[in-house]
Coordinates of C-alpha atoms and ligand atoms in Angstrom, one line a residue:
M1 CA -17.9 31.1 -65.1
R2 CA -14.3 29.8 -65.3
F3 CA -13.5 26.3 -66.4
P4 CA -10.2 25.4 -64.7
V5 CA -7.6 23.1 -66.2
V6 CA -7.0 20.1 -64.0
C7 CA -3.6 18.4 -64.3
Y8 CA -2.7 15.0 -63.0
L9 CA 1.0 14.2 -62.5
V10 CA 1.5 10.5 -62.8
S11 CA 4.2 8.8 -60.8
T12 CA 7.9 9.1 -61.7
V13 CA 7.3 9.4 -65.4
V14 CA 6.9 13.1 -66.0
F15 CA 3.6 12.7 -67.8
A16 CA 0.9 15.3 -67.2
V17 CA -2.6 14.7 -68.3
C18 CA -4.4 18.0 -68.7
Q19 CA -8.0 18.4 -69.5
A20 CA -10.7 21.0 -69.3
A21 CA -12.7 19.9 -66.3
T22 CA -16.4 19.8 -66.7
L23 CA -16.8 21.0 -63.1
P24 CA -17.9 24.6 -63.3
R25 CA -15.9 26.6 -60.8
G26 CA -16.6 30.2 -60.1
N27 CA -17.0 32.8 -57.7
R28 CA -20.4 34.1 -58.6
T29 CA -21.7 34.5 -55.1
V30 CA -24.6 36.5 -53.7
A31 CA -25.2 38.4 -50.5
N32 CA -28.7 39.9 -50.2
Q33 CA -31.5 39.7 -47.7
H34 CA -32.7 36.3 -49.2
L35 CA -29.5 34.4 -49.7
Q36 CA -25.8 34.6 -48.9
T37 CA -23.2 32.3 -50.4
W38 CA -19.4 32.5 -50.5
W39 CA -16.4 31.3 -52.3
H40 CA -12.7 30.6 -51.6
P41 CA -10.4 31.8 -54.4
T42 CA -7.7 29.6 -53.0
G43 CA -9.8 26.4 -53.2
E44 CA -7.4 23.4 -53.8
I45 CA -8.9 20.3 -55.4
N46 CA -6.7 17.7 -53.9
P47 CA -8.3 14.5 -52.3
S48 CA -5.0 13.0 -51.1
T49 CA -2.3 15.2 -49.7
P50 CA -2.2 18.2 -47.3
V51 CA -3.3 21.5 -48.9
L52 CA -1.1 24.6 -48.8
D53 CA -1.4 26.7 -45.7
G54 CA -3.3 29.5 -47.6
N55 CA -5.6 27.1 -49.4
V56 CA -9.0 25.5 -48.6
R57 CA -9.6 21.9 -49.6
Q58 CA -12.4 21.9 -52.2
S59 CA -14.6 19.0 -53.2
H60 CA -13.1 17.0 -56.0
V61 CA -16.6 15.6 -56.8
Y62 CA -19.3 18.2 -56.2
T63 CA -20.1 21.7 -57.2
I64 CA -23.1 23.4 -55.8
Q65 CA -25.2 26.4 -56.7
V66 CA -28.2 27.8 -54.8
A67 CA -31.1 29.8 -56.1
A68 CA -33.6 31.8 -54.1
D69 CA -35.4 32.8 -57.4
K70 CA -34.2 31.9 -60.9
T71 CA -30.6 32.7 -60.6
Y72 CA -28.1 30.2 -59.3
Y73 CA -25.1 31.3 -57.3
D74 CA -22.0 29.4 -56.4
S75 CA -21.7 28.0 -52.9
F76 CA -18.2 26.7 -52.1
V77 CA -18.1 23.0 -51.5
Y78 CA -15.5 22.2 -48.8
E79 CA -13.9 18.7 -48.4
S80 CA -12.3 16.9 -45.5
I81 CA -10.2 13.8 -45.9
P82 CA -8.9 11.3 -43.3
R83 CA -5.7 12.5 -41.5
S84 CA -6.1 15.7 -43.7
G85 CA -3.8 13.9 -46.2
Y86 CA -0.9 13.5 -43.7
G87 CA 0.6 10.1 -43.0
Q88 CA 0.1 8.4 -39.7
R89 CA 2.4 11.0 -38.2
L90 CA 3.2 11.6 -34.5
S91 CA 4.8 15.0 -34.8
P92 CA 3.8 18.2 -36.6
T93 CA 7.4 18.7 -37.6
N94 CA 8.2 15.2 -38.8
D95 CA 5.9 13.6 -41.4
T96 CA 8.0 10.4 -41.5
L97 CA 7.6 9.6 -37.8
G98 CA 4.5 7.6 -37.5
G99 CA 2.6 4.5 -36.3
N100 CA 0.3 5.1 -33.4
T101 CA -3.2 3.8 -34.0
D102 CA -5.5 6.7 -34.6
G103 CA -8.8 5.0 -35.7
V104 CA -8.2 5.5 -39.4
S105 CA -7.8 2.2 -41.3
I106 CA -9.1 1.5 -44.8
E107 CA -10.5 5.0 -45.4
G108 CA -7.7 6.1 -47.6
V109 CA -7.8 3.0 -49.9
A110 CA -11.6 3.3 -50.0
G111 CA -11.4 7.0 -51.0
I112 CA -13.6 8.1 -48.1
N113 CA -14.1 11.8 -47.8
M114 CA -16.7 14.3 -46.5
A115 CA -17.8 17.4 -48.4
W116 CA -20.1 20.1 -47.2
T117 CA -21.5 23.5 -48.1
Q118 CA -23.0 26.2 -45.9
F119 CA -25.1 29.1 -46.9
L120 CA -27.5 31.6 -45.2
Y121 CA -31.1 31.9 -46.4
A122 CA -34.3 33.6 -45.6
T123 CA -36.6 32.1 -48.1
D124 CA -37.3 28.8 -49.9
V125 CA -34.3 27.8 -52.1
T126 CA -33.3 25.3 -54.7
V127 CA -29.9 23.6 -54.2
K128 CA -28.3 22.4 -57.5
I129 CA -25.7 19.6 -57.0
T130 CA -23.5 18.6 -59.9
R131 CA -21.1 15.6 -59.7
G132 CA -17.9 15.6 -61.8
D133 CA -16.8 13.3 -64.5
G134 CA -17.2 9.6 -64.1
F135 CA -20.6 9.7 -62.4
A136 CA -23.8 8.8 -64.1
P137 CA -26.5 11.4 -64.3
P138 CA -28.4 11.5 -61.0
D139 CA -31.6 9.5 -60.6
P140 CA -33.7 10.9 -57.7
S141 CA -35.1 7.4 -57.0
K142 CA -31.5 6.5 -56.2
V143 CA -30.7 9.4 -54.0
V144 CA -31.4 9.2 -50.2
I145 CA -31.6 12.3 -48.1
R146 CA -30.8 11.7 -44.4
P147 CA -32.4 12.2 -42.0
T148 CA -35.0 10.3 -44.0
T149 CA -37.7 12.1 -42.1
L150 CA -37.0 15.1 -44.5
T151 CA -39.1 15.0 -47.6
Y152 CA -37.5 17.5 -49.9
R153 CA -38.6 17.4 -53.5
M154 CA -35.9 16.3 -55.9
S155 CA -35.6 16.6 -59.7
T156 CA -32.8 16.3 -62.3
D157 CA -31.5 18.0 -65.4
G158 CA -28.5 16.4 -67.1
Q159 CA -25.7 15.9 -64.6
S160 CA -27.4 18.0 -61.9
L161 CA -29.7 17.1 -59.0
Y162 CA -32.0 19.8 -57.7
I163 CA -33.3 19.8 -54.2
K164 CA -36.0 22.2 -53.0
V165 CA -35.2 23.3 -49.4
P166 CA -38.1 25.2 -47.8
Y167 CA -37.2 28.0 -45.5
S168 CA -37.1 27.1 -41.8
D169 CA -36.1 29.4 -38.9
R170 CA -34.0 26.4 -37.7
E171 CA -30.9 25.3 -39.5
Q172 CA -31.5 22.5 -42.0
K173 CA -28.7 20.0 -42.1
F174 CA -28.8 16.9 -44.2
S175 CA -26.7 14.4 -46.0
V176 CA -27.3 13.7 -49.7
E177 CA -26.4 10.1 -50.5
F178 CA -26.1 8.8 -54.1
Q179 CA -26.7 5.1 -54.0
D180 CA -24.2 4.5 -56.8
D181 CA -21.4 5.8 -54.6
L182 CA -21.5 3.8 -51.3
W183 CA -18.8 2.0 -49.3
S184 CA -19.7 -1.0 -47.1
Y185 CA -17.6 -1.1 -44.0
R186 CA -16.8 -4.7 -43.2
G187 CA -15.4 -5.9 -39.8
G188 CA -12.7 -8.3 -39.0
G189 CA -9.6 -6.2 -39.4
T190 CA -6.6 -7.3 -37.4
D191 CA -6.6 -3.9 -35.7
G192 CA -10.2 -4.4 -34.6
L193 CA -11.4 -2.1 -37.5
F194 CA -12.3 -2.7 -41.1
V195 CA -11.0 -4.8 -44.0
Q196 CA -10.8 -4.0 -47.7
D197 CA -10.3 -6.0 -50.9
V198 CA -9.3 -3.1 -53.1
D199 CA -5.5 -2.6 -52.5
P200 CA -3.2 -5.5 -51.6
N201 CA -0.6 -3.0 -50.4
G202 CA -3.2 -1.1 -48.3
P203 CA -4.1 -1.7 -44.7
N204 CA -6.2 -4.7 -43.7
F205 CA -6.4 -6.2 -47.1
V206 CA -8.2 -9.5 -47.6
L207 CA -8.4 -11.4 -50.9
S208 CA -12.1 -11.9 -50.5
Y209 CA -14.7 -11.3 -47.9
N210 CA -16.0 -14.1 -45.8
S211 CA -18.3 -14.6 -42.8
S212 CA -15.7 -13.0 -40.6
N213 CA -16.2 -9.7 -42.4
P214 CA -19.9 -8.7 -41.8
V215 CA -21.1 -5.4 -43.1
L216 CA -21.2 -3.0 -40.1
G217 CA -22.2 0.1 -41.9
I218 CA -22.8 1.5 -45.4
E219 CA -21.9 5.1 -46.0
P220 CA -21.3 7.4 -49.0
T221 CA -17.8 7.3 -50.3
N222 CA -17.9 10.9 -51.3
A223 CA -20.2 12.2 -48.4
L224 CA -22.0 15.5 -49.0
L225 CA -23.7 17.6 -46.3
I226 CA -25.8 20.6 -46.8
F227 CA -26.1 23.2 -44.1
A228 CA -28.7 25.9 -44.7
S229 CA -28.9 28.4 -41.9
P230 CA -31.2 31.3 -41.2
F231 CA -29.4 34.7 -41.0
P232 CA -28.1 35.3 -37.5
P233 CA -29.6 38.0 -35.3
S234 CA -27.6 41.2 -35.4
S235 CA -26.6 40.6 -31.7
E236 CA -24.4 37.8 -33.0
V237 CA -22.5 39.8 -35.6
P238 CA -20.0 42.1 -34.0
D239 CA -19.3 45.5 -35.6
K240 CA -16.0 45.2 -37.4
S241 CA -15.3 48.9 -37.2
R242 CA -15.7 49.2 -33.5
H243 CA -12.4 50.1 -31.7
S244 CA -13.2 47.2 -29.4
T245 CA -12.9 44.8 -32.3
Y246 CA -9.5 43.3 -33.4
V247 CA -9.7 42.4 -37.1
V248 CA -7.2 39.5 -37.7
P249 CA -5.0 40.1 -40.7
K250 CA -5.3 37.3 -43.3
G251 CA -2.6 34.6 -43.5
H252 CA -0.4 33.2 -40.8
V253 CA -1.4 34.1 -37.3
A254 CA 1.6 33.9 -34.8
S255 CA -0.3 34.9 -31.7
L256 CA -3.5 36.6 -30.4
Q257 CA -2.1 36.9 -26.9
N258 CA -1.3 40.6 -27.1
V259 CA -4.8 41.6 -28.4
T260 CA -6.2 44.4 -26.2
Q261 CA -9.7 44.5 -27.7
S262 CA -12.7 42.4 -26.5
T263 CA -13.6 40.9 -29.8
V264 CA -11.5 38.9 -32.2
Y265 CA -13.0 39.0 -35.7
F266 CA -11.9 36.8 -38.6
P267 CA -13.1 38.3 -41.9
P268 CA -13.5 36.1 -45.0
G269 CA -10.2 34.6 -45.9
V270 CA -7.8 31.9 -44.8
Y271 CA -5.8 31.9 -41.5
W272 CA -3.4 29.4 -40.1
F273 CA -1.6 28.9 -36.8
G274 CA 0.5 25.9 -37.9
G275 CA 0.6 22.5 -36.3
A276 CA 2.5 23.6 -33.2
N277 CA 0.5 26.6 -32.2
H278 CA -3.1 27.6 -31.5
G279 CA -5.3 30.6 -30.8
I280 CA -4.7 31.5 -27.2
L281 CA -6.9 34.6 -26.6
S282 CA -5.8 37.3 -24.3
P283 CA -7.8 38.0 -21.1
S284 CA -9.5 41.0 -22.8
V285 CA -11.2 38.8 -25.4
D286 CA -14.7 37.5 -24.7
W287 CA -16.0 37.1 -28.2
V288 CA -14.5 35.4 -31.3
H289 CA -16.3 35.7 -34.6
F290 CA -15.8 33.7 -37.7
A291 CA -17.4 35.6 -40.6
P292 CA -19.0 33.6 -43.4
G293 CA -16.1 32.7 -45.7
S294 CA -13.5 32.7 -43.0
Y295 CA -11.4 29.5 -42.7
V296 CA -9.2 29.3 -39.6
K297 CA -6.7 26.5 -39.2
G298 CA -6.3 26.5 -35.5
A299 CA -8.1 26.0 -32.1
I300 CA -9.4 28.5 -29.6
E301 CA -8.4 28.9 -26.0
Y302 CA -10.2 31.5 -23.9
N303 CA -8.6 33.3 -21.0
T304 CA -11.4 35.7 -19.9
T305 CA -13.4 36.1 -16.7
A306 CA -16.3 37.9 -18.5
S307 CA -19.7 36.6 -17.5
L308 CA -20.8 36.2 -21.1
V309 CA -18.4 34.7 -23.6
K310 CA -19.2 34.0 -27.3
A311 CA -18.2 32.2 -30.4
T312 CA -20.2 33.1 -33.5
G313 CA -20.3 33.2 -37.2
Y314 CA -20.6 30.8 -40.1
G315 CA -16.8 30.3 -40.8
V316 CA -14.8 27.2 -40.3
L317 CA -12.4 26.3 -37.4
S318 CA -10.3 23.5 -38.7
G319 CA -7.9 21.2 -36.8
E320 CA -6.4 19.9 -40.0
Q321 CA -2.9 21.0 -39.2
Y322 CA -2.7 19.1 -35.9
V323 CA -1.5 15.5 -35.3
Y324 CA -3.9 13.1 -33.6
Q325 CA -4.2 14.0 -29.8
A326 CA -1.7 16.8 -30.2
N327 CA -0.3 17.5 -26.7
V328 CA 0.4 21.2 -26.2
A329 CA 2.7 20.5 -23.3
D330 CA 4.8 18.2 -25.4
G331 CA 5.4 20.2 -28.6
Y332 CA 1.9 19.3 -30.0
T333 CA 3.1 15.7 -30.6
N334 CA 0.9 12.6 -30.4
N335 CA 1.2 12.0 -26.7
K336 CA -2.2 11.7 -25.3
S337 CA -3.0 13.7 -22.2
D338 CA -6.5 14.3 -20.8
A339 CA -5.1 17.4 -19.2
T340 CA -3.1 19.0 -22.1
S341 CA -4.0 17.5 -25.4
L342 CA -5.5 20.2 -27.6
R343 CA -9.3 20.8 -27.8
M344 CA -10.8 22.9 -30.5
W345 CA -12.4 24.9 -27.7
S346 CA -10.7 25.2 -24.3
G347 CA -9.7 27.7 -21.7
S348 CA -10.4 29.2 -18.4
L349 CA -14.2 29.3 -18.4
T350 CA -16.0 28.3 -15.2
A351 CA -19.5 27.8 -13.8
N352 CA -20.1 31.5 -13.2
Q353 CA -19.7 32.1 -17.0
T354 CA -22.0 31.5 -19.9
W355 CA -20.7 30.5 -23.3
I356 CA -22.8 31.0 -26.4
C357 CA -21.6 29.2 -29.5
H358 CA -23.8 29.8 -32.6
G359 CA -22.9 29.1 -36.2
P360 CA -19.4 27.7 -36.6
T361 CA -18.3 24.5 -38.3
I362 CA -15.5 22.5 -36.8
N363 CA -13.5 20.4 -39.2
A364 CA -10.9 17.6 -38.6
P365 CA -10.7 17.8 -34.8
P366 CA -7.5 16.1 -33.4
F367 CA -9.0 15.1 -30.1
N368 CA -12.0 15.8 -27.8
T369 CA -13.5 19.0 -29.2
M370 CA -14.5 21.0 -26.1
D371 CA -13.4 20.9 -22.4
F372 CA -13.1 24.0 -20.3
H373 CA -11.3 24.3 -17.0
G374 CA -14.6 24.8 -15.2
A375 CA -18.2 24.1 -16.3
P376 CA -19.6 27.2 -18.0
V377 CA -23.3 27.1 -18.8
S378 CA -23.2 26.5 -22.6
H379 CA -25.8 27.5 -25.1
V380 CA -24.7 25.8 -28.4
S381 CA -26.8 26.0 -31.5
D382 CA -26.5 25.8 -35.2
Y383 CA -23.2 24.1 -34.8
K384 CA -21.5 21.6 -37.1
Q385 CA -18.7 19.1 -36.7
V386 CA -17.3 17.4 -39.8
G387 CA -14.3 15.3 -40.8
A388 CA -14.0 13.6 -37.4
F389 CA -12.1 10.6 -38.8
F390 CA -9.8 10.1 -35.8
W391 CA -10.9 7.9 -33.0
Q392 CA -11.0 10.2 -30.0
T393 CA -13.0 13.0 -31.5
D394 CA -15.8 13.5 -28.9
G395 CA -18.7 15.9 -29.0
M396 CA -18.8 18.8 -26.5
E397 CA -19.2 18.7 -22.8
V398 CA -22.8 19.5 -21.8
Y399 CA -22.3 21.4 -18.6
P400 CA -25.0 21.9 -15.9
G401 CA -27.9 24.1 -17.2
S402 CA -26.7 24.0 -20.8
T403 CA -28.9 23.9 -23.9
F404 CA -27.8 22.2 -27.2
S405 CA -29.9 22.5 -30.3
D406 CA -29.7 22.2 -34.1
I407 CA -26.3 20.4 -34.2
F408 CA -24.7 18.1 -36.8
Y409 CA -22.1 15.8 -35.3
H410 CA -19.7 13.7 -37.4
V411 CA -18.1 12.1 -34.4
G412 CA -15.6 9.3 -33.6
D413 CA -16.1 9.0 -29.8
D414 CA -18.5 10.0 -27.0
C415 CA -21.0 12.2 -28.8
V416 CA -23.3 13.7 -26.2
K417 CA -21.7 13.7 -22.8
T418 CA -24.5 13.5 -20.3
Y419 CA -22.4 13.9 -17.2
Y420 CA -24.4 16.7 -15.7
S421 CA -27.9 17.6 -14.6
D422 CA -30.5 20.0 -15.9
V423 CA -29.6 20.0 -19.6
D424 CA -31.7 20.1 -22.7
I425 CA -30.6 18.6 -26.1
R426 CA -32.7 19.0 -29.2
R427 CA -32.6 18.4 -32.9
L428 CA -29.3 16.6 -33.3
V429 CA -28.2 14.9 -36.5
V430 CA -25.5 12.4 -35.6
W431 CA -23.1 10.5 -37.9
K432 CA -21.3 8.2 -35.6
T433 CA -18.1 6.3 -36.5
T434 CA -16.6 3.5 -34.3
N435 CA -16.0 4.4 -30.7
D436 CA -18.2 4.7 -27.6
P437 CA -21.9 5.4 -27.3
I438 CA -23.8 8.3 -28.7
F439 CA -25.0 9.3 -25.3
Q440 CA -22.1 8.6 -22.9
M441 CA -23.1 8.6 -19.2
G442 CA -20.1 6.8 -17.8
W443 CA -16.4 6.9 -17.0
A444 CA -17.2 7.8 -13.4
P445 CA -20.0 7.3 -10.9
R446 CA -22.4 10.1 -11.4
N447 CA -25.7 11.4 -10.0
V448 CA -27.4 12.9 -12.9
T449 CA -31.1 14.0 -13.2
N450 CA -33.2 16.1 -15.5
V451 CA -31.5 15.4 -18.8
T452 CA -33.8 15.9 -21.8
A453 CA -32.9 14.8 -25.3
S454 CA -35.4 15.1 -28.1
D455 CA -35.5 14.8 -31.9
I456 CA -32.2 13.0 -32.2
N457 CA -31.5 11.6 -35.7
I458 CA -28.8 9.1 -36.0
I459 CA -28.0 8.8 -39.7
H460 CA -25.0 6.5 -39.6
A461 CA -23.0 4.3 -37.1
R462 CA -20.4 1.6 -37.8
Y463 CA -19.4 0.0 -34.6
P464 CA -16.8 -2.8 -35.0
G465 CA -18.5 -5.0 -32.5
A466 CA -20.0 -5.4 -29.1
N467 CA -17.8 -4.0 -26.4
M468 CA -18.5 -3.3 -22.7
V469 CA -15.6 -0.9 -22.1
V470 CA -16.6 1.4 -25.0
P471 CA -20.2 0.5 -25.4
S472 CA -21.5 0.2 -29.0
A473 CA -24.8 1.8 -28.1
I474 CA -27.1 4.8 -28.5
I475 CA -27.1 5.2 -24.7
G476 CA -24.3 3.7 -22.7
A477 CA -22.0 4.1 -19.7
S478 CA -18.4 3.1 -19.9
P479 CA -17.0 1.7 -16.6
N480 CA -15.3 3.8 -14.0
Y481 CA -12.2 5.1 -15.6
L482 CA -10.1 4.6 -12.5
D483 CA -11.0 0.9 -12.4
I484 CA -10.8 0.3 -16.1
S485 CA -7.5 -1.7 -16.0
A486 CA -9.2 -4.3 -13.9
T487 CA -11.6 -5.0 -16.7
P488 CA -10.3 -8.2 -18.4
T489 CA -12.1 -7.6 -21.7
T490 CA -10.4 -4.3 -22.6
P491 CA -9.1 -4.8 -26.2
T492 CA -5.7 -3.0 -26.3
S493 CA -6.5 -1.5 -29.7
L494 CA -9.3 0.4 -28.2
A495 CA -7.7 1.2 -24.8
T496 CA -6.1 4.4 -26.2
S497 CA -9.5 6.0 -26.5
Q498 CA -10.3 6.0 -22.8
T499 CA -11.0 9.4 -21.5
L500 CA -12.1 11.0 -18.2
N501 CA -14.1 13.7 -20.0
Ligands
LIG601 C1 -14.1 36.7 -58.6 O1 -12.8 36.5 -59.2 C2 -12.3 37.6 -59.9 C3 -11.1 37.1 -60.7 O2 -10.3 36.4 -59.9 C4 -12.0 38.7 -58.9 O3 -11.6 39.9 -59.6 C5 -13.3 39.1 -58.2 O4 -13.1 40.0 -57.2 C6 -13.9 37.8 -57.5 N1 -15.2 38.1 -56.9 C7 -15.6 37.7 -55.7 C8 -16.9 38.0 -55.3 O5 -14.9 37.0 -55.1
LIG602 C1 11.8 12.0 -38.2 O1 11.6 10.8 -37.6 C2 12.4 9.7 -38.2 C3 12.0 8.4 -37.5 O2 12.1 8.5 -36.1 C4 13.9 10.0 -38.0 O3 14.7 9.0 -38.6 C5 14.2 11.4 -38.6 O4 15.5 11.8 -38.4 C6 13.3 12.5 -38.1 N1 13.5 13.7 -38.8 C7 13.6 14.9 -38.2 C8 13.8 16.1 -39.1 O5 13.6 15.0 -37.0
LIG603 C1 -11.8 -15.5 -43.5 O1 -10.7 -15.2 -44.2 C2 -9.5 -15.0 -43.4 C3 -8.4 -14.6 -44.3 O2 -8.7 -13.3 -44.9 C4 -9.2 -16.3 -42.7 O3 -8.1 -16.1 -41.8 C5 -10.4 -16.7 -41.9 O4 -10.2 -17.9 -41.3 C6 -11.6 -16.8 -42.7 N1 -12.8 -17.0 -41.9 C7 -13.7 -17.9 -42.2 C8 -14.9 -18.0 -41.2 O5 -13.7 -18.5 -43.2
LIG604 C1 3.5 40.8 -26.8 O1 4.0 42.1 -26.5 C2 5.2 42.1 -25.8 C3 5.6 43.6 -25.5 O2 5.4 44.3 -26.7 C4 6.3 41.4 -26.7 O3 7.5 41.4 -26.0 C5 5.8 40.0 -27.0 O4 6.8 39.4 -27.8 C6 4.5 40.0 -27.6 N1 4.0 38.6 -27.6 C7 3.5 38.0 -28.6 C8 3.2 36.6 -28.5 O5 3.4 38.6 -29.7
LIG605 C1 -4.3 34.1 -18.8 O1 -4.3 35.4 -18.3 C2 -3.5 35.5 -17.1 C3 -3.6 36.9 -16.7 O2 -5.0 37.3 -16.5 C4 -2.1 35.1 -17.4 O3 -1.4 35.1 -16.2 C5 -2.1 33.7 -18.0 O4 -0.7 33.3 -18.4 C6 -2.9 33.6 -19.2 N1 -3.0 32.2 -19.7 C7 -2.7 32.0 -20.9 C8 -2.9 30.5 -21.3 O5 -2.4 32.8 -21.8
LIG606 C1 4.0 13.3 -22.8 O1 3.7 14.6 -22.4 C2 3.8 14.8 -21.0 C3 3.2 16.2 -20.8 O2 1.8 16.2 -21.0 C4 5.3 14.7 -20.6 O3 5.3 14.8 -19.2 C5 5.7 13.3 -21.0 O4 7.1 13.2 -20.7 C6 5.5 13.0 -22.4 N1 5.8 11.6 -22.7 C7 6.7 11.2 -23.6 C8 6.8 9.7 -23.8 O5 7.3 12.0 -24.3
LIG607 C1 -15.8 33.1 -11.2 O1 -15.3 32.0 -10.4 C2 -13.9 32.0 -10.4 C3 -13.5 30.8 -9.6 O2 -14.1 29.6 -10.1 C4 -13.4 33.3 -9.7 O3 -12.0 33.3 -9.8 C5 -13.9 34.5 -10.6 O4 -13.5 35.7 -9.9 C6 -15.4 34.4 -10.7 N1 -15.8 35.5 -11.6 C7 -16.8 36.2 -11.4 C8 -17.1 37.3 -12.4 O5 -17.5 36.1 -10.4
LIG608 C1 -34.5 20.8 -15.7 O1 -33.5 21.5 -16.5 C2 -34.0 22.6 -17.1 C3 -32.8 23.2 -18.0 O2 -32.6 22.3 -19.0 C4 -34.4 23.7 -16.1 O3 -34.9 24.8 -16.8 C5 -35.5 23.1 -15.2 O4 -35.7 24.0 -14.2 C6 -34.9 21.8 -14.6 N1 -36.0 21.1 -13.9 C7 -35.9 20.8 -12.5 C8 -37.1 20.1 -12.0 O5 -34.9 21.1 -11.9
LIG609 C1 -25.4 9.9 -5.3 O1 -26.4 10.3 -4.5 C2 -26.6 9.4 -3.4 C3 -27.9 9.8 -2.7 O2 -27.9 11.1 -2.5 C4 -25.4 9.3 -2.6 O3 -25.5 8.4 -1.5 C5 -24.2 9.0 -3.4 O4 -23.0 9.0 -2.7 C6 -24.1 9.9 -4.6 N1 -23.0 9.4 -5.5 C7 -22.1 10.2 -6.1 C8 -21.1 9.5 -7.0 O5 -22.1 11.4 -6.0

């Protein structure tokens, strides 16, 4: 186990405080038939600014180890922060150009962030969570696991909290919430969002809260999610040595458009496209795989006519390098377009194609997360969306005949888009922020039948107020998009989030 030295550089005075951090950091991982964990040697502990291209933001609070028997192995704890540490920028090439409302208000001042870890397991495990300096030893009576329907056994030993997670053949996804580390979101901000009494120089500061500032949601400051997934079937792990597999070299990826193979495979490691580029796949590619321990800063656009198209693996696809609503047709700048602003998943797929998406985690989406040109039958399972701090960060389209199951959504906007018939949605854990309903049926007149949703757990929501254009609701229908300007109550601060999709 290595004990890193953490240095803080304090303002203009060249004054570095160095100390041996008590956080154990290591790379003692495991990969056997019971348990698989992984580690990023380029983890960067940095809760405030963008991380280096080749680095992965690592939790500045939590370390996690997992044991299937008596031995604990490290499981990397990722972290996502609002705007990924960039300012309120409008262009990927100009950090000083900023201003457009993006749904982030007091989060920076409040220190809001979201950490997560992911591992694969095939037996009961114990998850050991250790918080860093400055936190009291955990008290299980003051830790809430959400969904609260889960009844995992907790115990403590010194600074560590232990949670027993029984094996399940469905992914277990839950939030661990320390009750001594919560932030109360209070309404009444002049921008329609939240206020804070912490930093007079920060946004939406008030000297003290009054009755104009009701509490609208209480969430962990340092959120922590645990994703425990069963091992995937071999049919969902491509053979890396096949000549039909293109293995992406680590580091900067300039283009995938000349790939001639049918599978694009990201092995463990860090990859980045940059804020003005994304992963456009060549027409030969019908399968993209993110191996556990891969971290890809980019977005995927398919261009295949294959009948079966896939995205698999337990890696991360992160939109952290993009500006809010990055418009591909306008240099990836913040210029919202329903047609050309970047989705994490997009491309040519149509209704005669089937898309299987199993395993990936999406981080820091810049916009709606999935829209294809047509409406492929989509089978999405064991899928995670984290760090959706921007406003218009919708869930996926649920095209006709689709099945969605075992999904965690941290989501800013329309979460489940029930625009089409004959769909089945099961076992969702939803952490909603401020915009639009969780089940969105509206934006256009629709004839929809046979939509089934079951076992939906909403663990958080913080709607700024009642609103008929962007309904603050579990199930709602926004008015016809084409008539929306006729609606007199549209608050301008929320009007930017209107979408056809
Ligand atoms: C752990 O770190 C050491 C030293 O950096 C390195 O040699 C080793 O390959 C790493 N092991 C794993 C499993 O990453
Ligand atoms: C960035 O934007 C600011 C504000 O519009 C402008 O003054 C500056 O020249 C721009 N910088 C570059 C490198 O374009
Ligand atoms: C609450 O405080 C704000 C100033 O932060 C003030 O403008 C407002 O009138 C107050 N509201 C009430 C109900 O006292
Ligand atoms: C693709 O290959 C062609 C021909 O070799 C080359 O001219 C082009 O620059 C390549 N495109 C990309 C994006 O790498
Ligand atoms: C998709 O492939 C077709 C050829 O099949 C090509 O003409 C088109 O430019 C490609 N689109 C993108 C976005 O690469
Ligand atoms: C925004 O992008 C569109 C392309 O989607 C372009 O036509 C338009 O000129 C851009 N608007 C501004 C203000 O740059
Ligand atoms: C699927 O439909 C599109 C038009 O939507 C068509 O261009 C394509 O050839 C069809 N593909 C197959 C495999 O039938
Ligand atoms: C309802 O949708 C499901 C798919 O979710 C489909 O299997 C079933 O046949 C549909 N039922 C009817 C009556 O169309
Ligand atoms: C919905 O179905 C009804 C009855 O079939 C039809 O009259 C109406 O035009 C349909 N509306 C839309 C928006 O498709």
